[in-house]
Coordinates of C-alpha atoms in Angstrom, one line a residue:
M1 CA -26.5 -132.6 2.5
A2 CA -26.5 -135.4 4.9
L3 CA -25.2 -139.0 3.9
T4 CA -27.8 -141.3 5.2
K5 CA -27.1 -144.2 2.9
M6 CA -23.9 -145.9 1.7
D7 CA -23.8 -148.0 -1.4
A8 CA -21.1 -150.7 -2.1
E9 CA -19.2 -148.6 -4.6
M10 CA -18.8 -146.0 -1.6
L11 CA -17.6 -148.6 0.7
K12 CA -15.1 -149.8 -1.8
K13 CA -13.5 -146.3 -1.9
A14 CA -13.7 -145.8 1.6
F15 CA -11.9 -149.1 2.3
I16 CA -9.2 -148.5 -0.3
S17 CA -8.7 -145.1 1.2
G18 CA -8.3 -146.5 4.8
A19 CA -6.0 -149.3 3.6
N20 CA -3.7 -146.5 1.9
N21 CA -3.8 -144.4 4.9
L22 CA -2.6 -147.2 7.1
S23 CA 0.0 -148.0 4.3
N24 CA 1.3 -144.5 4.0
N25 CA 1.9 -144.3 7.9
K26 CA 3.3 -147.9 8.2
E27 CA 7.0 -146.4 8.6
Y28 CA 5.8 -144.4 11.6
I29 CA 3.9 -147.1 13.2
N30 CA 7.1 -149.3 12.7
E31 CA 9.1 -146.8 14.7
L32 CA 6.7 -147.0 17.8
N33 CA 8.2 -149.8 19.6
V34 CA 9.0 -150.3 23.1
F35 CA 12.3 -151.5 22.0
P36 CA 13.7 -148.3 20.7
V37 CA 15.6 -149.9 17.9
P38 CA 15.9 -148.5 14.2
D39 CA 13.6 -151.1 13.0
G40 CA 10.0 -152.3 13.7
D41 CA 7.0 -154.4 12.4
T42 CA 3.5 -153.6 13.6
G43 CA 2.9 -151.2 10.9
T44 CA 4.3 -153.6 8.3
N45 CA 2.3 -156.5 9.6
M46 CA -0.8 -154.4 9.6
T47 CA -0.1 -153.0 6.1
L48 CA 0.6 -156.4 4.6
T49 CA -2.9 -157.7 6.2
I50 CA -4.8 -154.8 4.8
M51 CA -3.2 -154.5 1.4
T52 CA -3.9 -158.1 0.7
A53 CA -7.6 -157.5 1.2
A54 CA -7.6 -154.1 -0.8
T55 CA -5.9 -155.7 -3.9
E56 CA -8.8 -158.2 -3.8
V57 CA -11.3 -155.2 -3.3
E58 CA -9.7 -153.4 -6.2
G59 CA -10.1 -156.3 -8.7
I60 CA -14.0 -156.3 -8.1
D61 CA -15.7 -154.8 -11.2
D62 CA -19.5 -155.6 -10.3
V63 CA -19.5 -154.2 -6.7
T64 CA -21.9 -155.7 -4.4
F65 CA -21.6 -155.9 -0.4
S66 CA -21.5 -159.6 -0.7
R67 CA -18.5 -159.6 -2.9
M68 CA -16.8 -156.7 -0.8
A69 CA -17.4 -158.9 2.3
K70 CA -15.8 -161.9 0.8
A71 CA -12.8 -160.0 -0.7
I72 CA -12.2 -158.0 2.6
S73 CA -12.7 -161.0 4.9
G74 CA -10.8 -163.7 3.0
G75 CA -8.1 -161.4 1.7
S76 CA -7.3 -160.1 5.2
L77 CA -7.2 -163.5 6.9
R78 CA -5.0 -165.1 4.3
G79 CA -2.6 -161.9 4.5
A80 CA -2.6 -161.7 8.3
R81 CA 0.7 -161.3 9.9
G82 CA 1.5 -161.1 13.3
N83 CA -0.8 -160.5 16.3
S84 CA -1.8 -157.1 15.3
G85 CA -2.5 -158.3 11.7
V86 CA -4.5 -161.3 13.0
I87 CA -6.6 -159.2 15.2
L88 CA -7.2 -156.7 12.5
S89 CA -8.4 -159.5 10.0
Q90 CA -10.7 -160.5 12.6
L91 CA -12.2 -156.9 13.2
L92 CA -12.8 -156.8 9.4
R93 CA -14.2 -160.2 9.3
G94 CA -16.6 -159.4 12.1
F95 CA -17.8 -156.3 10.3
C96 CA -18.0 -158.2 6.9
K97 CA -20.6 -160.7 8.5
E98 CA -22.8 -158.0 9.5
I99 CA -22.8 -156.1 6.0
K100 CA -22.7 -159.0 3.7
D101 CA -26.3 -159.5 2.7
K102 CA -27.1 -155.8 2.7
D103 CA -28.2 -153.6 -0.3
F104 CA -27.1 -150.4 1.3
L105 CA -25.8 -149.4 4.6
V106 CA -27.4 -147.0 7.1
I107 CA -26.1 -145.9 10.4
D108 CA -27.7 -148.7 12.4
D109 CA -25.8 -151.0 10.1
I110 CA -22.3 -149.6 10.6
A111 CA -22.9 -149.6 14.3
A112 CA -24.0 -153.2 14.4
G113 CA -20.8 -153.9 12.2
F114 CA -18.5 -152.3 14.8
S115 CA -20.0 -154.4 17.5
H116 CA -19.9 -157.6 15.6
A117 CA -16.2 -156.8 14.5
V118 CA -15.2 -156.4 18.3
E119 CA -17.0 -159.5 19.5
T120 CA -15.3 -161.6 16.7
A121 CA -12.0 -160.3 17.6
Y122 CA -12.4 -160.7 21.2
K123 CA -13.4 -164.5 20.6
A124 CA -10.3 -165.1 18.5
V125 CA -8.1 -163.9 21.5
M126 CA -8.3 -166.3 24.4
K127 CA -6.6 -163.9 27.1
P128 CA -7.2 -160.3 25.7
K129 CA -5.0 -157.6 27.3
E130 CA -6.4 -154.0 27.6
G131 CA -4.3 -151.3 26.4
T132 CA -4.1 -153.0 22.9
I133 CA -6.0 -152.6 19.6
L134 CA -8.7 -154.4 21.1
T135 CA -9.3 -151.8 23.5
V136 CA -9.4 -149.0 21.0
A137 CA -11.7 -150.9 18.8
R138 CA -14.1 -151.6 21.5
G139 CA -14.0 -148.0 22.4
M140 CA -14.9 -147.2 18.9
A141 CA -18.0 -149.8 19.0
E142 CA -19.0 -148.3 22.3
K143 CA -19.3 -144.8 20.8
A144 CA -21.2 -146.0 17.9
D145 CA -23.8 -147.5 20.0
M146 CA -24.0 -144.3 22.1
L147 CA -24.5 -142.3 18.9
L148 CA -27.7 -144.5 17.7
G149 CA -30.7 -142.3 17.4
T150 CA -28.8 -138.9 18.0
E151 CA -27.1 -138.7 14.4
D152 CA -28.4 -139.4 11.0
D153 CA -25.3 -138.3 9.0
I154 CA -22.8 -141.4 8.2
V155 CA -20.1 -138.7 7.6
L156 CA -20.4 -137.2 11.1
F157 CA -21.1 -140.6 12.7
V158 CA -17.7 -141.9 11.7
E159 CA -15.9 -138.7 12.4
Q160 CA -17.1 -139.0 16.3
I161 CA -16.2 -142.7 16.2
L162 CA -12.6 -141.7 15.0
E163 CA -12.4 -139.0 17.6
Y164 CA -13.5 -141.1 20.5
G165 CA -10.8 -144.0 19.2
K166 CA -8.1 -141.5 19.5
E167 CA -9.2 -140.5 23.0
T168 CA -9.1 -144.2 23.8
L169 CA -5.8 -144.8 22.1
A170 CA -4.3 -142.0 24.3
K171 CA -5.4 -143.8 27.6
T172 CA -3.6 -147.3 26.6
P173 CA -0.6 -146.3 28.5
D174 CA -2.8 -146.4 31.8
M175 CA -4.1 -150.0 30.8
L176 CA -0.8 -151.8 30.0
P177 CA 2.3 -151.5 32.4
V178 CA 4.9 -152.0 29.7
L179 CA 3.5 -148.9 27.8
K180 CA 3.2 -146.9 30.9
E181 CA 7.0 -147.7 31.6
A182 CA 8.1 -146.4 28.2
G183 CA 5.6 -143.6 28.3
V184 CA 4.0 -144.6 25.0
V185 CA 0.6 -145.6 23.4
D186 CA -0.3 -148.9 21.7
S187 CA 1.1 -149.2 18.0
G188 CA -2.0 -151.5 17.0
G189 CA -4.4 -149.1 18.1
Q190 CA -2.4 -146.4 16.2
G191 CA -2.9 -148.5 12.9
L192 CA -6.6 -149.1 13.7
V193 CA -6.9 -145.2 14.0
A194 CA -5.0 -144.8 10.8
L195 CA -7.5 -147.1 9.0
I196 CA -10.5 -145.4 10.2
E197 CA -9.2 -142.1 9.7
G198 CA -8.7 -143.1 5.9
I199 CA -12.2 -144.1 5.7
S200 CA -13.5 -140.8 7.3
L201 CA -11.5 -138.8 4.7
S202 CA -13.0 -140.8 2.0
L203 CA -16.6 -140.1 3.2
R204 CA -15.5 -136.4 3.1
G205 CA -14.5 -136.7 -0.6
Q206 CA -10.8 -136.7 0.4
D207 CA -9.7 -140.3 -0.7
V208 CA -6.2 -140.9 0.5
K209 CA -3.9 -142.1 -2.5
L210 CA -1.1 -144.5 -1.8
A211 CA 2.2 -142.8 -1.3
E212 CA 5.0 -143.4 -3.9
E213 CA 7.5 -146.1 -3.0
G214 CA 9.7 -144.9 -0.3
G215 CA 7.3 -141.9 0.5
V216 CA 5.6 -141.4 3.8
V217 CA 2.4 -139.4 3.9
Q218 CA 1.5 -137.9 7.1
P219 CA -2.0 -137.2 7.8
Q220 CA -3.5 -133.8 7.3
R221 CA -3.5 -131.0 10.0
G222 CA -6.9 -131.2 11.6
A223 CA -7.6 -134.7 10.6
G224 CA -4.2 -136.3 11.4
I225 CA -3.4 -139.1 13.8
L226 CA -0.2 -137.6 15.0
E227 CA -1.4 -134.0 16.2
E228 CA -3.8 -135.3 18.7
I229 CA -1.2 -137.5 20.1
P230 CA 2.3 -136.3 19.4
S231 CA 3.9 -139.0 21.4
A232 CA 1.7 -141.6 20.2
I233 CA 4.3 -144.4 20.3
G234 CA 3.2 -148.1 20.2
S235 CA 4.1 -151.3 21.7
G236 CA 6.7 -153.6 19.9
K237 CA 6.1 -157.2 19.5
D238 CA 2.6 -156.6 18.1
D239 CA 1.1 -155.7 21.1
I240 CA 2.4 -158.5 23.2
S241 CA 4.3 -157.4 26.5
T242 CA 8.1 -158.0 26.6
A243 CA 8.0 -157.6 30.1
D244 CA 7.1 -161.2 31.4
I245 CA 7.6 -164.0 28.9
K246 CA 6.5 -167.2 30.3
Y247 CA 6.2 -169.1 26.9
G248 CA 9.0 -168.2 24.9
Y249 CA 7.9 -169.5 21.0
C250 CA 5.5 -167.4 19.1
T251 CA 4.0 -170.0 17.0
E252 CA 2.0 -169.3 13.9
F253 CA 0.7 -171.5 11.3
I254 CA -2.4 -172.2 9.1
I255 CA -4.5 -175.5 9.1
L256 CA -5.8 -176.3 5.5
L257 CA -8.8 -178.4 6.7
D258 CA -9.6 -181.6 5.2
K259 CA -13.1 -180.8 5.9
E260 CA -15.1 -178.2 7.9
L261 CA -14.6 -178.4 11.6
T262 CA -17.5 -178.7 14.1
D263 CA -17.8 -176.3 17.0
A264 CA -16.6 -178.9 19.3
Q265 CA -13.5 -179.5 17.2
V266 CA -12.6 -175.8 17.4
E267 CA -12.9 -176.0 20.9
D268 CA -10.7 -179.0 21.1
I269 CA -7.9 -177.3 19.5
K270 CA -8.4 -174.1 21.7
D271 CA -8.2 -176.2 24.8
Y272 CA -5.3 -178.3 24.0
L273 CA -3.3 -175.1 22.7
L274 CA -4.2 -173.3 26.0
S275 CA -2.8 -176.2 28.0
I276 CA 0.6 -175.8 26.5
G277 CA 0.7 -172.1 26.0
D278 CA -1.2 -168.6 26.0
S279 CA -1.8 -165.6 23.9
L280 CA -3.9 -168.0 21.8
V281 CA -5.7 -166.6 18.5
C282 CA -7.5 -169.2 16.9
V283 CA -9.7 -168.2 13.7
A284 CA -11.6 -170.8 11.7
D285 CA -13.8 -170.8 8.7
E286 CA -14.9 -173.4 6.2
E287 CA -11.8 -174.1 4.5
L288 CA -8.7 -173.2 7.1
V289 CA -7.8 -172.3 10.5
K290 CA -5.2 -169.6 11.5
I291 CA -3.3 -170.3 14.7
H292 CA -1.2 -168.0 16.8
V293 CA 0.0 -169.0 20.2
H294 CA 2.9 -168.6 22.6
T295 CA 4.3 -172.1 23.8
N296 CA 7.4 -173.5 25.0
H297 CA 6.5 -176.5 22.7
P298 CA 5.9 -175.5 19.0
G299 CA 6.1 -179.0 17.6
R300 CA 3.0 -180.2 19.8
A301 CA 1.1 -177.5 18.4
F302 CA 2.0 -178.4 14.9
E303 CA 1.0 -181.9 15.6
K304 CA -2.4 -180.8 16.9
G305 CA -3.0 -179.1 13.7
L306 CA -2.1 -182.0 11.6
E307 CA -5.0 -184.0 13.0
Y308 CA -7.3 -181.9 11.1
G309 CA -5.4 -181.0 7.8
Q310 CA -2.4 -180.1 6.3
L311 CA -0.2 -177.1 7.5
T312 CA 0.9 -174.2 5.6
R313 CA 2.7 -170.8 6.6
C314 CA 4.4 -172.3 9.6
K315 CA 6.2 -169.6 11.6
V316 CA 8.1 -170.0 15.0
D317 CA 9.8 -167.0 16.7
N318 CA 12.0 -167.0 20.0
M319 CA 10.7 -164.1 21.9
R320 CA 13.5 -164.0 24.2
E321 CA 15.9 -163.6 21.3
E322 CA 14.2 -161.8 18.7
H323 CA 13.3 -157.8 18.9
T324 CA 11.1 -155.8 16.7
E325 CA 11.7 -156.1 12.9
K326 CA 10.1 -154.8 9.9
T327 CA 9.1 -156.5 6.7
Y328 CA 9.4 -153.7 4.0
I329 CA 11.3 -154.2 0.9
E330 CA 13.3 -150.9 -0.2
N331 CA 13.8 -150.1 -3.8
E332 CA 12.2 -153.4 -4.9
K333 CA 12.0 -152.9 -8.5
K334 CA 15.6 -152.2 -8.7
K335 CA 16.8 -155.1 -7.0
A336 CA 14.3 -157.4 -8.7
A337 CA 16.0 -156.2 -12.0
E338 CA 19.4 -156.9 -10.7
Q339 CA 18.5 -160.3 -9.4
E340 CA 16.9 -161.2 -12.8
E341 CA 20.0 -160.6 -14.5
A342 CA 22.1 -162.4 -12.0
F343 CA 19.9 -165.4 -12.4
K344 CA 20.1 -165.1 -16.2
Q345 CA 24.1 -165.2 -15.6
L346 CA 23.9 -168.1 -13.3
K347 CA 21.6 -170.3 -15.6
A348 CA 24.3 -169.8 -18.4
E349 CA 26.9 -171.2 -16.2
R350 CA 24.8 -174.2 -14.9
N351 CA 25.0 -177.5 -16.8
T352 CA 22.0 -179.9 -17.0
V353 CA 23.0 -182.4 -14.4
K354 CA 21.6 -181.4 -11.0
E355 CA 23.7 -181.9 -8.0
K356 CA 22.4 -183.6 -4.9
Y357 CA 22.6 -180.3 -2.5
G358 CA 22.3 -176.9 -3.0
I359 CA 22.5 -174.0 -0.5
V360 CA 20.7 -170.6 -0.5
A361 CA 21.3 -167.9 2.0
V362 CA 19.7 -164.5 2.6
A363 CA 22.2 -161.7 3.8
A364 CA 22.9 -157.9 3.6
G365 CA 26.4 -156.8 3.6
D366 CA 29.1 -157.5 1.2
G367 CA 31.4 -159.0 3.9
L368 CA 28.7 -161.3 5.1
K369 CA 27.9 -162.4 1.5
D370 CA 31.5 -163.2 0.9
I371 CA 31.5 -165.3 4.1
F372 CA 28.4 -167.4 3.2
T373 CA 29.8 -167.8 -0.3
E374 CA 33.1 -168.9 1.3
I375 CA 31.4 -171.6 3.4
G376 CA 29.3 -173.2 0.7
A377 CA 26.2 -171.2 -0.1
D378 CA 25.5 -171.4 -3.8
Y379 CA 23.4 -168.4 -4.0
I380 CA 22.9 -165.4 -1.9
I381 CA 19.7 -163.4 -1.8
E382 CA 20.5 -159.8 -0.8
G383 CA 18.3 -159.2 2.0
G384 CA 17.9 -159.1 5.8
Q385 CA 16.9 -156.3 8.4
T386 CA 14.6 -153.6 6.9
M387 CA 14.8 -155.3 3.4
N388 CA 13.2 -158.5 3.4
P389 CA 13.1 -160.4 0.0
S390 CA 9.7 -161.4 -1.3
T391 CA 8.5 -164.9 -1.7
D392 CA 9.0 -164.5 -5.5
D393 CA 12.7 -163.3 -4.9
I394 CA 13.2 -166.6 -2.9
L395 CA 11.8 -168.8 -5.3
A396 CA 13.7 -167.4 -8.3
A397 CA 16.8 -168.0 -6.2
I398 CA 15.6 -171.6 -5.5
D399 CA 14.9 -172.1 -9.3
N400 CA 18.5 -171.0 -10.3
V401 CA 20.2 -173.5 -7.9
N402 CA 20.8 -176.5 -10.0
A403 CA 20.2 -179.2 -7.2
E404 CA 17.7 -182.0 -6.4
N405 CA 17.6 -180.8 -2.6
V406 CA 17.9 -177.2 -1.5
F407 CA 18.8 -176.0 1.8
L408 CA 17.3 -172.5 2.5
F409 CA 18.8 -170.3 5.2
P410 CA 16.4 -167.2 5.7
N411 CA 18.7 -165.8 8.7
N412 CA 16.0 -163.6 9.8
S413 CA 12.7 -164.5 11.5
N414 CA 10.9 -162.3 9.3
I415 CA 12.0 -164.0 6.3
I416 CA 10.9 -167.5 7.3
L417 CA 7.3 -167.3 6.3
A418 CA 8.1 -166.1 2.9
S419 CA 10.8 -169.1 2.5
N420 CA 8.0 -171.4 3.5
Q421 CA 5.8 -170.1 1.0
A422 CA 8.4 -170.3 -1.8
A423 CA 9.2 -173.9 -0.6
E424 CA 5.6 -174.6 -1.3
L425 CA 5.3 -173.4 -4.4
C426 CA 8.8 -175.1 -5.9
K427 CA 7.6 -178.2 -7.6
D428 CA 10.7 -179.4 -9.2
K429 CA 13.0 -179.8 -6.1
K430 CA 12.8 -180.5 -2.4
V431 CA 13.3 -177.3 -0.5
Y432 CA 14.2 -177.6 3.2
V433 CA 13.9 -174.2 5.0
M434 CA 16.4 -174.0 8.0
P435 CA 14.7 -171.8 10.8
S436 CA 17.7 -169.6 11.1
R437 CA 16.8 -166.5 12.7
N438 CA 19.9 -164.5 12.7
I439 CA 23.1 -164.6 10.8
P440 CA 25.1 -166.6 13.3
Q441 CA 22.7 -169.5 13.1
G442 CA 22.9 -169.4 9.5
I443 CA 26.7 -169.5 9.4
G444 CA 26.9 -172.2 11.9
G445 CA 24.3 -174.4 10.1
I446 CA 25.9 -174.1 6.8
I447 CA 29.4 -174.7 8.3
C448 CA 28.1 -178.3 9.8
F449 CA 26.5 -179.0 6.5
D450 CA 27.5 -182.6 5.4
K451 CA 27.2 -183.2 1.6
E452 CA 27.5 -187.0 2.2
A453 CA 24.7 -187.3 4.6
E454 CA 21.0 -187.8 3.7
P455 CA 18.9 -184.6 3.8
D456 CA 17.0 -185.6 6.9
D457 CA 19.9 -186.2 8.9
N458 CA 21.6 -182.9 7.5
R459 CA 18.2 -181.0 8.7
A460 CA 18.4 -182.6 12.3
N461 CA 22.2 -181.9 12.6
I462 CA 21.8 -178.3 11.5
E463 CA 18.6 -177.6 13.9
D464 CA 20.7 -178.9 16.8
T465 CA 23.8 -176.9 15.8
M466 CA 21.7 -173.6 15.5
A467 CA 20.1 -174.1 18.8
E468 CA 23.5 -174.0 20.6
I469 CA 24.6 -170.7 18.9
K470 CA 24.1 -167.5 21.1
S471 CA 23.7 -164.3 19.1
G472 CA 23.8 -160.7 20.0
E473 CA 23.8 -157.5 18.2
I474 CA 24.9 -153.8 18.9
T475 CA 22.8 -151.0 17.6
F476 CA 21.6 -147.6 18.6
A477 CA 18.4 -146.1 20.5
I478 CA 16.1 -143.9 18.3
R479 CA 14.5 -142.3 21.2
D480 CA 14.2 -142.0 24.9
T481 CA 12.4 -144.9 26.8
S482 CA 12.5 -147.1 29.5
V483 CA 12.4 -151.0 28.8
D484 CA 12.1 -153.6 31.7
G485 CA 13.2 -151.2 34.2
K486 CA 16.0 -149.9 32.2
E487 CA 16.4 -146.1 31.2
I488 CA 17.4 -145.5 27.6
H489 CA 18.1 -142.3 26.1
K490 CA 18.3 -141.4 22.4
N491 CA 21.3 -142.3 20.5
N492 CA 22.4 -144.6 23.3
I493 CA 24.4 -147.7 22.2
I494 CA 22.3 -150.8 23.0
G495 CA 23.1 -154.6 22.9
I496 CA 20.5 -157.1 22.3
N497 CA 20.4 -160.7 23.2
E498 CA 18.1 -163.6 23.9
K499 CA 17.0 -161.5 27.3
G500 CA 16.3 -158.4 25.2
I501 CA 18.1 -155.2 25.9
D502 CA 20.9 -156.3 27.8
A503 CA 23.7 -153.6 27.8
I504 CA 23.5 -150.0 27.3
G505 CA 26.0 -147.3 27.1
T506 CA 27.6 -144.5 25.0
D507 CA 30.8 -146.2 23.8
T508 CA 30.1 -149.0 21.1
E509 CA 32.9 -151.3 21.8
Q510 CA 32.2 -151.0 25.5
V511 CA 28.6 -152.0 25.0
A512 CA 29.9 -154.9 22.8
K513 CA 32.1 -156.2 25.8
D514 CA 29.4 -155.7 28.3
L515 CA 26.9 -157.8 26.2
I516 CA 29.4 -160.5 25.7
K517 CA 30.2 -160.8 29.3
K518 CA 26.4 -161.7 29.8
M519 CA 26.4 -164.1 26.8
V520 CA 29.5 -166.2 27.8
N521 CA 29.6 -169.4 30.0
E522 CA 31.8 -172.2 31.2
D523 CA 30.9 -174.0 28.0
S524 CA 31.7 -171.2 25.7
A525 CA 34.7 -171.5 23.4
L526 CA 34.4 -169.4 20.4
I527 CA 33.5 -165.5 20.2
S528 CA 32.9 -164.4 16.5
I529 CA 32.4 -160.7 15.7
Y530 CA 31.2 -159.3 12.5
F531 CA 31.4 -155.6 12.3
G532 CA 29.3 -153.3 10.3
E533 CA 29.4 -150.8 7.4
D534 CA 29.6 -148.1 10.1
I535 CA 32.7 -149.5 11.9
E536 CA 36.2 -148.7 10.9
E537 CA 38.4 -152.0 10.8
G538 CA 40.8 -150.6 13.2
K539 CA 38.0 -150.2 15.8
A540 CA 36.9 -153.8 15.3
Q541 CA 40.4 -155.1 15.5
E542 CA 40.9 -153.2 18.8
L543 CA 37.8 -154.9 20.2
G544 CA 39.2 -158.2 19.2
E545 CA 42.4 -157.8 21.0
S546 CA 40.7 -156.5 24.2
L547 CA 38.5 -159.8 24.0
E548 CA 41.5 -161.8 23.8
E549 CA 42.8 -160.4 26.8
A550 CA 39.7 -160.8 28.6
Y551 CA 39.2 -164.4 27.4
P552 CA 42.5 -166.0 26.9
D553 CA 41.1 -169.5 26.8
Y554 CA 38.6 -168.4 24.0
D555 CA 39.0 -168.3 20.1
I556 CA 38.4 -164.8 19.1
D557 CA 37.3 -164.2 15.4
V558 CA 36.9 -160.9 14.0
K559 CA 35.5 -160.3 10.5
Y560 CA 34.1 -157.8 8.3
G561 CA 30.4 -158.2 7.5
G562 CA 29.2 -154.8 6.2
Q563 CA 25.8 -155.0 7.4
P564 CA 23.7 -152.0 7.8
I565 CA 21.9 -150.9 11.0
Y566 CA 24.0 -153.1 13.4
Y567 CA 27.4 -152.1 14.3
Y568 CA 28.4 -155.6 15.6
I569 CA 26.8 -158.8 15.1
I570 CA 28.2 -161.4 17.9
S571 CA 28.0 -165.1 17.9
V572 CA 28.9 -167.0 21.1
E573 CA 29.5 -170.8 20.8

């Protein structure tokens, strides 16, 4: 029997199924990067966005379209992460505007919802690029309009939209040069296809369940996203090309509005931000405005936001320095239990008199944790690449440092947001989040910390110090690809610095030397090497001796870091 009407309960089940399907495939999407490194974040960003909304949807008892629209729209907007997450939230917001006053949905309503979704998302992105999630969404909306009057079964209607979305996704490399060069499709579009596929399966009575922690559930044969496009590998940097970076800082924040903005005020914000940057996403509702912009002047963007209210969830990433990362916590329950026990022990050792200063740092690897402790960190949160701590983890660490002022070093760009949220939640002490985006910045920042100085002076000095530190990383390629004209093969050793992938080879130590050669200049004086868990100490020492011969006027420091994924972390000062 054809399904001609959809009620709110059915939409609830379908949305949760779609969210689960996206979440179950986030690791697959995370691996779909132009940068072929063993980490990624597009899938995680989209998952965090959709699952925030799904959690709110699951909490609705008396289900109506109005309540569903509020939960999906509000949850996804507040949970949006990265460019792909923001665009996904706008697609959902536009769809929800169309359905919020309905008693049930028919095909015409769903088609109108797709159209409104695309319209809303394109308005939010000032300079949309073809070959991204927007292209796939628009293709789906166009197919929905083409089917009007020819199909009366919602199940078949959605399935045909999904198939057309897959066809559009397969064409994205012909639209975006950076994808064409790497021979891949867009990862944000892949995530959208996974969402719609989960919805489609639910309408067939095959609701997608959330995979167990650590599990990966690939789509079923005949309905999956992988069979149609076996090489469907997407763009890193959340659908932003890494080929030509004009504005170096990806800047994100939310304005908590003093009062609802007029259309003219929204345009004023957009016009100003476009005057200092590009890739603008500006989304406003009655209570807040979410901003994403690429600029060379993040401070000016923040100052503009402050004209209209308070700022929260502020985040700045140096796009020339950072490569794709993922925000996924492995074995979270086990780690939380271990941290809780550590907190209890720490509390038992503390007296009731607060110190003026405390320092919290995030690090992964026994050696790095020891180093941070030796230079003055009071508490080390275990985390970093591929295992970012939660806001609650960070807040608990802050709570257990007995100090009036706590300086927090995230040491990873994907941990800064959670750190800011923890700082906002902390009520009994002042928390200063230092925007350290890598381990060398964190180490340099803590070393220059002056316990006799005032907090604001310390903050300024630390930020100046971190800005002078060059950081590099040596890891391996997970697949064949081409990036910025460089041919890369699976298992190649690659060196990454502020410019991106700047050294490629087959010998780990030689690639490290090649990368360092490109990082040093006449002002450099110190090269620090932190070797990871997969490197023998003898190999690391040989590298250090080779560097001493090549740079006799430099201080060379080789230390055990024990970090996963990265064979060497390199600092040049």
